[in-house]
CSV table of C-alpha atoms in Angstrom, one decimal:
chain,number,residue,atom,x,y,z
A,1,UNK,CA,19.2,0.9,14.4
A,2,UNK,CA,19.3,-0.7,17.6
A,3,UNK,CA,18.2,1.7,20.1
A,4,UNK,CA,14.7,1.0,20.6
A,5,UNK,CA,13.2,2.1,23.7
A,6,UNK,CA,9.8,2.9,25.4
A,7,UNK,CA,8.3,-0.4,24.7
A,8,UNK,CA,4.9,-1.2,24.7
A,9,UNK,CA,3.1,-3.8,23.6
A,10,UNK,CA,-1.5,-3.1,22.4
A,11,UNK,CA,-4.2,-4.6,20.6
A,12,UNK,CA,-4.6,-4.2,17.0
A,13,UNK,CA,-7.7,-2.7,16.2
A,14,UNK,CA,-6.7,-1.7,12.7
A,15,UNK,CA,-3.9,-1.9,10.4
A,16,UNK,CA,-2.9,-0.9,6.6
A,17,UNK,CA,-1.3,-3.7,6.2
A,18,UNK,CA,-2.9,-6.9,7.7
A,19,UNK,CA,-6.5,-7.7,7.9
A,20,UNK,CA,-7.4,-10.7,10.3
A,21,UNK,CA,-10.3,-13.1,9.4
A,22,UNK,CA,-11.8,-16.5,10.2
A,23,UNK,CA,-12.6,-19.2,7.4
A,24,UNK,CA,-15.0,-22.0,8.4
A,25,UNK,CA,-15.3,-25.2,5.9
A,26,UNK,CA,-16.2,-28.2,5.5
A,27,UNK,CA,-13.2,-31.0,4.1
A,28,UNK,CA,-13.8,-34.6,4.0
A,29,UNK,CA,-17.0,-34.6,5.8
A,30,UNK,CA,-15.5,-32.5,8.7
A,31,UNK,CA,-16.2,-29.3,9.9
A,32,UNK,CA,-13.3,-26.3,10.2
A,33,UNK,CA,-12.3,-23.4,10.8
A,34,UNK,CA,-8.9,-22.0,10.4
A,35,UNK,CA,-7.8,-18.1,11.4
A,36,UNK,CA,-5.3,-16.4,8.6
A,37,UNK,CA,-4.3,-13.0,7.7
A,38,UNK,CA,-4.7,-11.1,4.0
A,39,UNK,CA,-1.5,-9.1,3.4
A,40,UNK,CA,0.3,-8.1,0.5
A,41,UNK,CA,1.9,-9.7,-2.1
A,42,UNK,CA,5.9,-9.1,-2.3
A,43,UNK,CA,8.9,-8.8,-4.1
A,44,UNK,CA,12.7,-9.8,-3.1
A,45,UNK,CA,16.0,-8.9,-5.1
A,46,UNK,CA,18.7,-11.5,-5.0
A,47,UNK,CA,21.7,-8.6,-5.6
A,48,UNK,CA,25.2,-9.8,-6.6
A,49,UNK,CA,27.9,-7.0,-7.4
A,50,UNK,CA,30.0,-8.2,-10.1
A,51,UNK,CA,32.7,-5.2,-9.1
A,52,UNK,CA,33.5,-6.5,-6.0
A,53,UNK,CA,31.8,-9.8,-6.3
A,54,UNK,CA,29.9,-10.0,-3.6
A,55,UNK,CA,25.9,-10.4,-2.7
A,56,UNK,CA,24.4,-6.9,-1.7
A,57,UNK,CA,21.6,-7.5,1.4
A,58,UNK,CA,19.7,-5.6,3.8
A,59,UNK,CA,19.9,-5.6,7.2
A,60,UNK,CA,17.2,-3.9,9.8
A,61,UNK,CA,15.5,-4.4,13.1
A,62,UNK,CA,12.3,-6.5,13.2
A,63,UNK,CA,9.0,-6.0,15.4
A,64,UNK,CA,8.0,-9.5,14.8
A,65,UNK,CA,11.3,-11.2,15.4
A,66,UNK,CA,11.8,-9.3,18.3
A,67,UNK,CA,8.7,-10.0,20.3
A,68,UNK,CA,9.1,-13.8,19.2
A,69,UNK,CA,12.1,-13.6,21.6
A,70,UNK,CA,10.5,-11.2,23.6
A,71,UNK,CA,7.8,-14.1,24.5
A,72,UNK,CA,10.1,-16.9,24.4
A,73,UNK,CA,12.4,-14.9,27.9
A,74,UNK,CA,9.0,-13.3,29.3
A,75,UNK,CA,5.9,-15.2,28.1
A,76,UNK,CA,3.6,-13.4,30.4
A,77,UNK,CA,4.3,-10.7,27.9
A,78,UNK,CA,0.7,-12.0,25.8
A,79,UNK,CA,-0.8,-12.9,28.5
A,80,UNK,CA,-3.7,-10.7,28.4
A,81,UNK,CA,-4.0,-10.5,24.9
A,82,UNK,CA,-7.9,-10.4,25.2
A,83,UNK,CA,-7.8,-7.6,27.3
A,84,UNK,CA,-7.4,-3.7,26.9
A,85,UNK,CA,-4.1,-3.2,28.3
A,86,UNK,CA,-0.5,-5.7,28.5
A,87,UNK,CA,1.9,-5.7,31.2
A,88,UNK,CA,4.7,-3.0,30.5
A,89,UNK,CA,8.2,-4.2,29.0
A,90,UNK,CA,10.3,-3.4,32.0
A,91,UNK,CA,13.2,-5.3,30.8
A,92,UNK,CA,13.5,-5.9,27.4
A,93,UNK,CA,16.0,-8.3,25.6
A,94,UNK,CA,18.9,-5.7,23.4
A,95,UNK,CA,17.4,-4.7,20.4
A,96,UNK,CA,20.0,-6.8,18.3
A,97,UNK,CA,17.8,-10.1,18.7
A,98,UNK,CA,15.5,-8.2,17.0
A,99,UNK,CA,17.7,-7.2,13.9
A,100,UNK,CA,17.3,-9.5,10.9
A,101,UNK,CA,19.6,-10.3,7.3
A,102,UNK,CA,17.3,-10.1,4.4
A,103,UNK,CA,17.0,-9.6,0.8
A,104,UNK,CA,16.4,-6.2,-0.7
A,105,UNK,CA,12.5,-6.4,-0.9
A,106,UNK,CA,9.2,-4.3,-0.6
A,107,UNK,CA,5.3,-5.2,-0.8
A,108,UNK,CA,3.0,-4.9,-4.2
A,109,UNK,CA,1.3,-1.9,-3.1
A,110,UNK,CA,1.0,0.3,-6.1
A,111,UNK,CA,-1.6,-1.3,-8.9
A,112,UNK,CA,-0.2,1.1,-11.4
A,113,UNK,CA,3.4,-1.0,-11.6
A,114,UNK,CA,4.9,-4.1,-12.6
A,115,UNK,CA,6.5,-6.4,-10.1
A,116,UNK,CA,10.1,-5.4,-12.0
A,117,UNK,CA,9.0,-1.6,-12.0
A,118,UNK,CA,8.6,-2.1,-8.1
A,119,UNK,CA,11.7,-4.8,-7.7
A,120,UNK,CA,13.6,-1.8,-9.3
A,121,UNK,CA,12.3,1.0,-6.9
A,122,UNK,CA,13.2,-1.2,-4.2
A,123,UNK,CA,16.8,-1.7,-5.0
A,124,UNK,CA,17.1,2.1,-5.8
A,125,UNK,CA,15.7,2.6,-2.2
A,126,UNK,CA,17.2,0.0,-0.2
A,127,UNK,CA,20.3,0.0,-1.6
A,128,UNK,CA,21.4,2.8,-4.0
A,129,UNK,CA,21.7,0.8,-7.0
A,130,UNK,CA,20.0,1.7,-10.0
A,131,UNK,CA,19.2,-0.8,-12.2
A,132,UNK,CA,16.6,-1.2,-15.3
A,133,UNK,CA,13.5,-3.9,-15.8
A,134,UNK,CA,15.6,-5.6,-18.4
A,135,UNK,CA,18.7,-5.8,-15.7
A,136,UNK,CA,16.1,-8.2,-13.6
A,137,UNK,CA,16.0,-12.0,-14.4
A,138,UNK,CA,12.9,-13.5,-12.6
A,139,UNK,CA,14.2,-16.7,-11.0
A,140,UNK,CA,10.3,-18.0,-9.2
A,141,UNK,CA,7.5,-17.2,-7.2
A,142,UNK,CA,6.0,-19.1,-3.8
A,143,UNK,CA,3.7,-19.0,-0.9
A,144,UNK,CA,5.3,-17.5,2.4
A,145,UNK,CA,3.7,-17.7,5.6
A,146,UNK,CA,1.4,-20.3,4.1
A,147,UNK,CA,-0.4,-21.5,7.8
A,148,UNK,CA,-0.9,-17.6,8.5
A,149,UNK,CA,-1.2,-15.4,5.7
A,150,UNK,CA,-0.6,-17.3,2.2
A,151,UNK,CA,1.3,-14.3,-0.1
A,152,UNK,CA,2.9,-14.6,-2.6
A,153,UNK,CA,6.8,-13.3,-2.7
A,154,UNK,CA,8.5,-13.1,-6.4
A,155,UNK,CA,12.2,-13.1,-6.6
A,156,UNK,CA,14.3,-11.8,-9.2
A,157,UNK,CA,18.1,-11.7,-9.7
A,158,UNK,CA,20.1,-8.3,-10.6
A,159,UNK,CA,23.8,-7.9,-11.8
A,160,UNK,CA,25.4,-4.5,-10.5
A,161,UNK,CA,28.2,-2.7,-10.4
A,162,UNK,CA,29.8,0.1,-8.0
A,163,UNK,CA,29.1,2.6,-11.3
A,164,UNK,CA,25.3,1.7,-10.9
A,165,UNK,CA,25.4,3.0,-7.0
A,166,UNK,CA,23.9,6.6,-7.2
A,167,UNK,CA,23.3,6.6,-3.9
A,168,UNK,CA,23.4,4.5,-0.1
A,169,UNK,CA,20.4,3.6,0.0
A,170,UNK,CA,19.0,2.5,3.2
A,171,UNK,CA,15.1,3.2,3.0
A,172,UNK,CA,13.0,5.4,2.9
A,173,UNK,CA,12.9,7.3,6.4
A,174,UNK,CA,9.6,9.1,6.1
A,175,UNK,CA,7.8,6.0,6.0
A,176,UNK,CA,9.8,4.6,8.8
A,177,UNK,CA,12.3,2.3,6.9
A,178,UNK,CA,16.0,2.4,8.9
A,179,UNK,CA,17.8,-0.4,6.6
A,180,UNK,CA,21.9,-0.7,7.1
A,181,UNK,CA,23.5,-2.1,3.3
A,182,UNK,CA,25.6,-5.3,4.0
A,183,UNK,CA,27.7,-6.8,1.6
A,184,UNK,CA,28.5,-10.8,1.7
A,185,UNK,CA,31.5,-11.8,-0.2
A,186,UNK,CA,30.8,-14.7,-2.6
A,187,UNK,CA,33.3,-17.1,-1.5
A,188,UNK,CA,31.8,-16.2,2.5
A,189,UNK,CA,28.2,-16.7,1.2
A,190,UNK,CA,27.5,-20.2,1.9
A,191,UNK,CA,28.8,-20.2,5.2
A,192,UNK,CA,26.7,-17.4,6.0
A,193,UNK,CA,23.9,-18.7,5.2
A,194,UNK,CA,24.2,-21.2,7.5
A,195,UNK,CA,25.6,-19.7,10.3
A,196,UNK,CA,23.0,-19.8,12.9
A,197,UNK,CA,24.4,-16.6,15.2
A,198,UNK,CA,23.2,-14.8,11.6
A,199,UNK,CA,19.3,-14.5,12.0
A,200,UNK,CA,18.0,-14.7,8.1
A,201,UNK,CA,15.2,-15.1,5.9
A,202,UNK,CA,14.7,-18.3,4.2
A,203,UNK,CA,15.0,-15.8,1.4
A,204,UNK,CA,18.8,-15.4,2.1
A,205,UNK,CA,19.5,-19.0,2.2
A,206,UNK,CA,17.3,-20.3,-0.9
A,207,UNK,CA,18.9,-17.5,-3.4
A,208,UNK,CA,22.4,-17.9,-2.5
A,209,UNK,CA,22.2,-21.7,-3.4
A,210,UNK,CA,20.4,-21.0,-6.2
A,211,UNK,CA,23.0,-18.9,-7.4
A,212,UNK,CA,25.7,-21.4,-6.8
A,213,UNK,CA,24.0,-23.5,-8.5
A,214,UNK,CA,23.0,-21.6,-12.0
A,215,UNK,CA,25.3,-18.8,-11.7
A,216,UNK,CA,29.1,-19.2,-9.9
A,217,UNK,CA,29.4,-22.4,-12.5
A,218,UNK,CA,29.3,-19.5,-15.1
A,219,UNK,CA,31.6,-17.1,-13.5
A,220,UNK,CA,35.2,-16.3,-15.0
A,221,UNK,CA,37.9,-18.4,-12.7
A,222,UNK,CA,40.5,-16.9,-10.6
């Protein structure tokens, strides 16, 4: 996962998965304007294994995160961002600053599926378990990214077990998807969420007190 090499940083011209526009309005008698992004709507798993009682995340190397501290040790990097070509990466930061703990999750992509028929592909792929539409409890929906791109992520909550792991999951690797399975104990959970040298979603942290708040309460005692 983390050896990433033969940097190199280009212009987007083009992409299948963000499209780049420029809104200009009027508010309040004032004139605007205000660059955002269209992208996809998501979904995000919040999986707790009841076997082993523990949380069941994803782990995997980011672009994004990556040239965010990319800029932040060698912000000549975007220099020339207007311009065909960028200076080369001659020596980039360890991939590892790069590498990211999220929630099982994948994009609304395929019109012909529910958001559970894709929150359940997704936890088949990313992590092995399989699990049914009526195994998913949706717990809300929001904006992410709402100064840039303004989606809209839906999380649900699945209950497994090591009987429902048919496989290890970790992407799919034809369409470039190198994902490592990490399991967070639940009495661990809380601290890990907080614990900074753990690079996380917002994702991560929301669900995790959510389910100490609607679900440990309910959970047989020691």
């Amino acid at each position: 996962m983390e050896a990433i090499e033969e940097l190199a940083v280009q212009p987007c011209t083009s992409s299948l998965y963000l499209r780049p526009f420029r809104l200009s309005y009027r508010q309040n008698g004032t004139k605007k304007f205000w660059d955002f992004m269209r992208t996809h709507d998501s979904v995000s798993i919040l999986i707790f294994n009841t076997s082993r009682q523990c949380f069941v995340v994803v782990k995997q190397f980011r672009p994004a995160v990556y040239m965010c501290e990319i800029e932040r040790h060698h912000p000549q990097v975007f220099h020339n961002q207007d311009k065909e070509s960028f200076p080369s990466l001659e020596n980039p930061l360890p991939a590892v600053v790069g590498v990211t703990y999220e929630l099982c999750a994948g994009i609304v992509d395929k019109p012909g599926l529910s958001l559970e028929e894709i929150a359940c592909e997704e936890v088949l792929e990313e992590c092995g378990y399989r699990v049914s539409t009526a195994d998913l409890r949706r717990i809300t929906s929001y904006r992410s990214g709402v100064g840039v791109t303004g989606s809209r992520q839906t999380l649900f909550y699945a209950e497994v077990n090591d009987q429902m792991r048919t496989s290890g999951g970790g992407g799919q690797p034809e369409e470039g998807e190198l994902i490592e399975v990490v399991e967070i104990p639940l009495e661990e959970s809380m601290k890990f969420a907080y614990d900074e040298t753990f690079p996380k979603t917002m994702g991560v942290i929301f669900s995790f007190m959510w389910f100490h708040n609607n679900i440990a309460p309910k959970l047989p005692k020691k």
